[in-house]
Coordinates of C-alpha atoms and ligand atoms in Angstrom, one line a residue:
M1 CA 19.3 6.0 114.7
L2 CA 16.5 7.3 116.2
A3 CA 17.5 11.4 116.3
N4 CA 15.0 13.7 116.9
K5 CA 11.9 11.2 117.4
R6 CA 9.5 10.5 120.0
I7 CA 7.6 7.6 121.2
L8 CA 5.1 7.6 122.7
L9 CA 5.9 4.1 124.2
I10 CA 2.1 2.8 126.1
V11 CA 3.5 0.3 129.0
A12 CA 1.2 -2.2 130.1
G13 CA 0.4 -4.6 133.1
G14 CA 2.8 -7.6 132.2
I15 CA 5.9 -9.1 133.7
A16 CA 8.6 -8.2 131.3
A17 CA 6.6 -4.2 131.4
Y18 CA 9.8 -4.8 134.2
K19 CA 12.6 -4.3 130.9
T20 CA 10.9 -1.3 130.2
P21 CA 12.9 0.6 132.0
D22 CA 15.5 -0.1 129.8
L23 CA 14.1 0.4 126.6
V24 CA 13.6 3.7 127.4
R25 CA 17.6 3.9 128.0
R26 CA 18.1 2.3 124.8
L27 CA 15.6 4.2 122.8
R28 CA 17.2 7.5 124.3
E29 CA 20.5 6.6 123.3
R30 CA 19.6 6.9 120.1
G31 CA 18.9 9.8 120.3
A32 CA 15.0 9.5 121.0
T33 CA 12.8 11.8 123.1
V34 CA 10.5 9.1 125.4
R35 CA 7.0 9.9 126.9
C36 CA 5.7 7.6 128.7
I37 CA 1.7 6.7 129.6
L38 CA 1.1 3.7 132.3
T39 CA -1.7 1.4 132.4
S40 CA -2.4 0.9 135.8
S41 CA -1.6 -2.5 135.7
G42 CA 1.4 -1.9 133.9
A43 CA 2.1 0.4 137.1
Q44 CA 1.9 -2.8 139.4
F45 CA 5.6 -4.2 137.3
V46 CA 7.4 -0.8 137.2
S47 CA 6.5 2.8 138.9
P48 CA 5.9 5.5 137.5
L49 CA 9.1 7.0 139.2
T50 CA 11.3 4.6 137.7
L51 CA 9.8 5.7 134.4
G52 CA 9.6 9.2 135.0
A53 CA 13.7 9.3 136.4
I54 CA 15.2 7.2 133.6
S55 CA 12.7 9.0 130.6
E56 CA 13.0 12.3 132.6
D57 CA 10.2 13.9 132.0
R58 CA 6.8 12.6 133.8
V59 CA 4.3 10.0 133.8
Y60 CA 0.9 9.8 132.0
D61 CA -1.5 6.9 133.4
N62 CA -4.6 8.9 134.4
L63 CA -7.3 9.7 131.5
L64 CA -9.7 11.3 134.3
S65 CA -6.7 13.4 135.9
L66 CA -8.7 17.5 135.0
T67 CA -4.0 17.9 135.5
D68 CA -2.8 15.5 133.2
E69 CA -5.9 17.1 130.2
Y70 CA -4.9 20.1 131.1
E71 CA -1.5 20.3 130.9
M72 CA -1.9 18.0 127.9
G73 CA -4.5 16.4 127.5
H74 CA -4.7 12.8 125.3
I75 CA -4.9 13.8 121.5
N76 CA -1.9 16.6 122.4
L77 CA -0.1 13.1 123.9
S78 CA -0.8 11.6 120.0
R79 CA -0.1 14.7 118.0
Q80 CA 3.4 15.2 120.1
A81 CA 4.9 12.0 119.1
D82 CA 5.8 10.3 116.6
A83 CA 5.3 7.0 117.1
L84 CA 3.6 4.9 119.6
L85 CA 5.2 2.3 120.7
V86 CA 3.1 -0.3 122.7
A87 CA 5.4 -2.4 124.9
P88 CA 4.3 -5.0 126.5
A89 CA 1.2 -4.9 124.4
T90 CA -0.4 -7.5 126.5
A91 CA -3.7 -10.2 125.5
N92 CA -6.5 -7.9 127.2
L93 CA -4.7 -4.8 125.0
L94 CA -4.7 -6.4 122.0
A95 CA -7.3 -7.5 122.6
K96 CA -8.7 -3.3 123.5
M97 CA -7.0 -2.2 120.1
A98 CA -9.4 -5.1 118.2
Q99 CA -11.7 -3.7 119.7
G100 CA -11.5 -0.3 119.2
L101 CA -12.2 0.5 123.1
A102 CA -10.9 3.9 124.8
D103 CA -11.4 2.5 128.9
D104 CA -8.4 4.4 130.1
L105 CA -5.4 6.9 128.8
A106 CA -4.0 4.2 126.8
T107 CA -6.3 2.3 125.2
T108 CA -7.9 5.8 124.5
V109 CA -4.8 7.1 122.7
L110 CA -4.9 4.6 120.7
L111 CA -8.1 4.7 119.3
A112 CA -7.8 8.9 118.6
T113 CA -3.7 8.1 116.7
D114 CA -3.3 9.0 113.3
K115 CA 0.3 8.1 113.8
P116 CA 2.0 5.0 113.8
V117 CA 1.2 2.7 115.7
L118 CA 4.1 -0.1 116.6
A119 CA 3.5 -3.2 119.3
A120 CA 6.3 -6.1 120.9
P121 CA 3.3 -8.5 122.4
A122 CA 4.0 -10.4 125.7
M123 CA 2.0 -13.0 127.3
N124 CA 2.1 -16.9 127.9
V125 CA 2.6 -19.3 124.8
Q126 CA -1.4 -20.3 125.6
M127 CA -2.4 -16.9 125.4
W128 CA 0.1 -16.4 122.0
N129 CA -1.7 -19.3 120.8
H130 CA -5.9 -19.0 121.2
P131 CA -7.4 -18.0 118.4
A132 CA -9.1 -15.2 120.2
T133 CA -4.7 -13.5 120.5
Q134 CA -4.1 -14.8 116.8
V135 CA -7.5 -13.5 115.3
N136 CA -6.8 -9.6 117.2
L137 CA -3.5 -9.7 115.9
N138 CA -4.6 -10.1 112.1
T139 CA -7.1 -7.9 112.5
L140 CA -4.3 -5.1 113.7
A141 CA -1.9 -6.6 111.2
S142 CA -4.4 -5.3 108.6
R143 CA -4.6 -1.7 110.2
G144 CA -1.4 -1.2 109.7
V145 CA 0.1 -1.7 113.6
K146 CA 3.5 -3.3 113.0
L147 CA 4.0 -6.7 115.9
I148 CA 7.4 -6.9 116.9
G149 CA 8.4 -10.2 117.3
P150 CA 7.7 -12.2 119.7
N151 CA 10.2 -14.7 120.8
E152 CA 10.1 -17.7 121.2
G153 CA 11.9 -18.8 124.6
D154 CA 11.1 -19.2 128.8
M155 CA 9.2 -18.0 130.0
A156 CA 8.2 -16.2 133.8
C157 CA 5.7 -18.4 134.9
G158 CA 7.8 -21.9 133.6
E159 CA 6.6 -22.6 130.9
Y160 CA 8.6 -22.1 126.8
G161 CA 7.5 -21.4 123.7
M162 CA 6.2 -18.7 122.2
G163 CA 5.3 -14.9 124.2
R164 CA 8.1 -13.2 125.3
M165 CA 8.4 -9.3 124.4
S166 CA 11.6 -9.0 122.3
E167 CA 14.6 -7.7 123.9
P168 CA 14.9 -4.0 123.6
L169 CA 17.5 -3.7 121.6
E170 CA 15.5 -6.0 119.2
I171 CA 12.9 -3.3 119.5
T172 CA 15.2 -0.4 119.4
T173 CA 16.4 -1.7 116.4
T174 CA 12.7 -2.1 114.7
L175 CA 12.0 1.5 115.5
E176 CA 15.5 2.2 113.4
D177 CA 14.4 0.1 109.9
F178 CA 10.9 1.6 110.6
F179 CA 11.6 5.5 111.0
A180 CA 15.1 4.6 107.7
A181 CA 11.8 3.1 105.8
N182 CA 9.5 5.6 105.7
K183 CA 12.5 8.6 104.6
R184 CA 10.7 9.5 101.7
L185 CA 12.8 12.5 100.5
A186 CA 16.0 10.8 101.0
G187 CA 18.6 11.2 98.0
R188 CA 17.5 14.3 97.9
R189 CA 18.7 18.1 99.0
A190 CA 17.0 20.9 100.3
L191 CA 17.9 24.7 101.0
V192 CA 15.2 26.2 104.0
T193 CA 15.5 29.9 105.5
S194 CA 15.0 31.1 108.5
G195 CA 15.0 33.9 110.9
P196 CA 15.3 37.8 110.2
T197 CA 18.2 40.1 108.4
Y198 CA 20.1 42.2 110.3
E199 CA 21.0 45.1 108.3
P200 CA 23.7 46.8 109.5
I201 CA 23.6 51.0 110.5
D202 CA 27.2 51.2 111.2
P203 CA 28.8 49.0 113.4
I204 CA 26.8 48.7 116.4
R205 CA 23.1 49.6 115.4
Y206 CA 20.8 47.6 112.6
I207 CA 17.7 47.3 111.6
A208 CA 16.3 43.8 112.2
N209 CA 12.3 42.5 112.5
R210 CA 10.7 40.0 114.7
S211 CA 10.9 37.1 112.9
S212 CA 11.7 34.0 115.6
G213 CA 12.4 31.3 113.0
K214 CA 10.9 29.1 114.9
Q215 CA 8.8 27.9 111.5
G216 CA 12.3 28.2 109.6
H217 CA 14.2 25.2 111.7
A218 CA 11.4 23.7 112.3
I219 CA 10.5 22.5 108.6
A220 CA 14.6 22.5 107.8
R221 CA 14.4 19.8 110.3
A222 CA 11.2 18.1 108.8
L223 CA 12.7 17.6 106.2
S224 CA 15.8 16.4 107.5
N225 CA 13.7 13.6 109.1
L226 CA 12.7 12.7 105.7
G227 CA 15.9 11.8 105.3
T228 CA 16.9 15.2 103.2
K229 CA 20.4 16.9 102.9
T230 CA 19.6 19.5 104.0
T231 CA 20.9 23.4 104.4
L232 CA 19.6 25.8 106.9
V233 CA 20.8 28.9 106.2
T234 CA 19.4 31.6 108.9
G235 CA 19.7 35.1 110.6
P236 CA 20.4 35.4 114.1
T237 CA 17.5 34.0 116.5
Q238 CA 17.2 32.4 119.5
Q239 CA 16.9 28.1 118.1
P240 CA 18.9 26.0 118.3
D241 CA 20.7 25.0 115.6
P242 CA 18.4 21.6 114.0
P243 CA 20.4 18.5 114.6
G244 CA 22.2 16.1 111.3
V245 CA 21.0 19.7 109.5
Q246 CA 24.5 22.1 108.2
V247 CA 23.3 25.3 109.9
V248 CA 25.4 28.4 108.2
H249 CA 24.5 31.1 109.6
V250 CA 24.5 34.8 108.6
E251 CA 23.8 38.5 109.5
S252 CA 22.5 40.3 107.0
A253 CA 19.8 39.4 103.5
R254 CA 23.3 39.6 101.3
Q255 CA 25.2 36.9 103.0
M256 CA 21.7 35.4 103.5
L257 CA 21.7 35.4 99.7
A258 CA 25.6 34.2 98.7
A259 CA 24.5 31.6 101.5
C260 CA 22.4 30.1 99.7
E261 CA 23.3 30.5 96.5
A262 CA 26.3 28.4 98.0
A263 CA 24.1 25.3 98.9
L264 CA 22.8 25.3 95.6
P265 CA 22.3 22.6 93.8
A266 CA 19.0 21.4 95.6
D267 CA 15.9 19.8 94.6
I268 CA 13.7 21.3 97.0
A269 CA 14.3 25.6 98.4
V270 CA 12.2 26.6 101.5
C271 CA 12.5 30.6 102.0
A272 CA 10.8 31.4 104.8
A273 CA 13.1 33.7 106.5
A274 CA 11.5 37.1 107.2
V275 CA 14.5 39.2 104.8
A276 CA 14.7 42.7 105.1
D277 CA 13.1 44.1 101.8
W278 CA 15.7 47.5 102.8
R279 CA 19.1 48.0 103.2
I280 CA 20.8 50.5 104.7
D281 CA 22.5 52.0 101.6
T282 CA 25.9 52.9 103.2
E283 CA 27.2 51.3 106.0
A284 CA 28.8 53.4 107.9
N285 CA 32.4 52.1 109.1
Q286 CA 32.3 53.6 112.5
K287 CA 29.8 54.4 115.3
L288 CA 27.7 57.7 114.4
K289 CA 27.9 60.3 116.8
K290 CA 24.8 62.0 118.3
E291 CA 26.2 65.8 118.3
A292 CA 25.5 68.4 119.9
G293 CA 22.8 70.5 118.5
S294 CA 22.6 68.5 114.9
H295 CA 19.9 66.8 113.6
P296 CA 20.0 63.4 113.3
S297 CA 21.0 62.0 109.2
P298 CA 18.1 60.2 107.4
L299 CA 19.1 56.6 107.0
V300 CA 18.9 56.5 103.1
M301 CA 17.8 52.7 101.6
V302 CA 18.4 50.7 99.4
E303 CA 16.7 47.8 97.8
N304 CA 18.2 44.4 99.5
P305 CA 17.9 41.4 96.8
D306 CA 15.3 39.1 96.6
I307 CA 16.5 36.0 97.0
L308 CA 13.1 33.8 96.9
Q309 CA 13.1 35.5 93.4
T310 CA 16.1 35.1 92.6
L311 CA 16.0 31.6 93.8
S312 CA 13.4 31.2 91.2
N313 CA 14.8 32.5 88.7
T314 CA 17.6 31.0 89.0
K315 CA 18.9 29.4 85.6
T316 CA 20.5 26.5 85.3
T317 CA 20.1 25.6 88.9
R318 CA 16.8 26.5 90.0
P319 CA 15.9 24.1 92.7
G320 CA 12.5 22.4 91.7
L321 CA 10.5 23.0 94.0
V322 CA 10.6 26.0 95.7
I323 CA 8.5 27.7 98.0
G324 CA 7.5 31.2 99.4
F325 CA 6.0 32.3 102.2
A326 CA 3.8 35.6 102.6
A327 CA 3.3 37.3 105.9
E328 CA 0.1 38.9 105.2
T329 CA -1.8 41.6 107.5
Q330 CA -4.4 41.7 105.6
N331 CA -5.9 39.8 101.8
V332 CA -3.9 37.3 102.8
I333 CA -5.3 34.9 99.9
V334 CA -5.5 37.4 97.2
N335 CA -1.9 38.7 97.6
A336 CA -0.3 35.5 98.3
K337 CA -1.7 34.7 95.0
S338 CA 0.3 37.8 93.5
K339 CA 2.5 37.0 94.6
L340 CA 2.8 33.5 93.2
A341 CA 3.1 34.6 89.9
Q342 CA 5.2 38.3 91.2
K343 CA 8.0 35.6 92.8
G344 CA 8.0 33.0 89.9
C345 CA 7.9 30.8 93.0
D346 CA 5.5 26.9 92.6
W347 CA 4.6 27.6 95.7
I348 CA 3.7 30.2 98.3
I349 CA 2.3 29.4 102.3
A350 CA 0.0 32.3 103.3
N351 CA -0.2 33.1 106.9
N352 CA -1.8 35.9 108.7
V353 CA 0.9 37.7 111.0
S354 CA -1.5 40.5 112.6
S355 CA 0.0 41.4 115.5
E356 CA -3.0 39.8 117.4
I357 CA -2.5 36.6 115.8
G358 CA 0.4 36.3 117.3
T359 CA 2.1 33.8 115.1
F360 CA 5.4 35.9 115.1
A361 CA 6.7 34.6 118.5
G362 CA 4.4 32.3 118.5
E363 CA 4.4 28.2 118.3
A364 CA 1.1 27.6 116.4
N365 CA 0.8 28.8 112.4
T366 CA -2.8 28.5 111.0
V367 CA -1.8 28.3 107.2
H368 CA -2.9 28.1 103.6
L369 CA -1.0 26.3 100.7
V370 CA -1.3 28.4 97.9
T371 CA 0.0 26.5 94.0
S372 CA -1.0 27.1 90.9
E373 CA -3.6 24.7 91.6
G374 CA -5.6 26.0 93.8
V375 CA -5.8 27.0 98.3
E376 CA -5.3 24.5 100.8
D377 CA -6.3 25.4 104.6
W378 CA -4.4 24.1 106.7
P379 CA -6.7 24.2 110.8
R380 CA -4.1 25.9 113.8
L381 CA -1.7 23.6 113.4
S382 CA 1.9 23.9 116.1
K383 CA 5.1 25.6 113.8
V384 CA 6.7 22.3 114.1
E385 CA 3.6 20.1 112.8
V386 CA 3.0 22.8 109.7
G387 CA 7.2 22.1 108.8
R388 CA 5.9 18.0 109.1
R389 CA 2.9 18.7 106.9
L390 CA 5.2 20.4 104.7
A391 CA 7.5 17.9 104.6
D392 CA 5.0 15.1 103.9
R393 CA 3.7 17.5 101.2
I394 CA 6.6 18.4 99.9
A395 CA 7.5 13.9 99.0
D396 CA 3.8 13.5 97.9
T397 CA 4.8 16.3 95.3
F398 CA 8.2 14.3 94.3
E399 CA 7.0 10.5 95.0
T400 CA 4.0 11.5 92.2
S401 CA 5.9 14.6 89.5
H402 CA 9.2 14.1 89.8
G403 CA 9.5 10.2 90.0
Ligands
C5P501 O1 7.8 40.0 99.6 P1 7.3 39.6 100.4 O2 9.1 39.5 101.5 O3 6.0 40.0 101.3 O4 7.8 38.0 100.8 C1 7.9 37.1 101.8 C2 8.5 36.0 100.5 O5 9.9 35.9 100.0 C3 9.1 34.9 101.7 O6 9.4 33.4 101.1 C4 10.5 35.6 102.1 O7 11.7 34.3 102.6 C5 10.7 35.7 100.7 N1 12.3 36.8 100.6 C6 13.4 36.8 100.1 N2 13.4 37.8 100.8 C7 13.3 38.9 99.9 C8 12.3 39.6 100.6 C9 11.6 38.0 101.0 O8 14.0 36.0 100.0 N3 14.4 40.4 100.2

């Protein structure tokens, strides 16, 4: 299945482009989202209207369009994809890719991307057999471009031979296999906390914080995409449950701790929740009433359990890798380093949550990964990208040290 996968489909100018609406449909049926780039010759074979309607997204076609660049930008088109799929990949487009040309939106994105590229060639048999094409294909394959097909068969030009684009279902299956092989954390279990906690005052009122849950949810999703069996324990948020993730909804810190302990054992624990440090000592059974002439009684608070610290110090079931967050408004790195020692976790993701940076409600995050080995400063990334990068970093660690 292709759940959560974002495919950037580049449609070049070959007769096989007529199959691309069906390809988009097949990819979407399996849970992928598809965004299309149409070359100007591609647009001679399939209309932007058709691709736009089937993909339910706008179709991008022009590098020099101010609105396109303003709304999305060619770099973002690649950033917001898990893989680029070129179908049909014409002899001309493959040649440009091999040469590193960038004279339109499609080729510019292909040159600017750091994402996996898959290409389904489609051309006349003579063009396919031409040594120039074969050299280009070898060059691209040596750079990691994954070629899908082509098939042998009757061609639109009346000839017979190699060069027919693979059928949409074959392309879809190849993509599924490609992503399945990329499940670097298959067989691992992950536990992620996310969102705020609500600490009850009485049956109506509670104390909460501004955490949106975006970062924690993105991490759970990214880990799940790499194949972990993931449990997400979340406080109340507006975020939808990530597909494929087991989600446990809680309110208070104590409920969150209980749900985390119930989710053990796990190989990986990421505590991204903004857990309230304190709770009200005695929750009132009935709604507290305003009494005329009297002052409100002060709220007496006691400390909440520290979930990160508890998981880090669990005896038999300590996850192999425990990761915490340090939301700081000043001395970010220094505080993160001391938090690493104090909590007993393995990594701390430190981020600055000063209100002027807007991390809490925003889409982006600037984080520093603090480990016993040192500090990695990550660039400003979307929270989704931070999740993905963290999941990759976790997979690197398991591949090298945990075997
Ligand atoms: O101590 P501080 O709240 O700054 O620590 C932040 C880290 O500790 C976060 O990873 C957060 O999820 C975790 N934490 C926790 N339980 C608490 C308080 C914080 O798991 N009661």
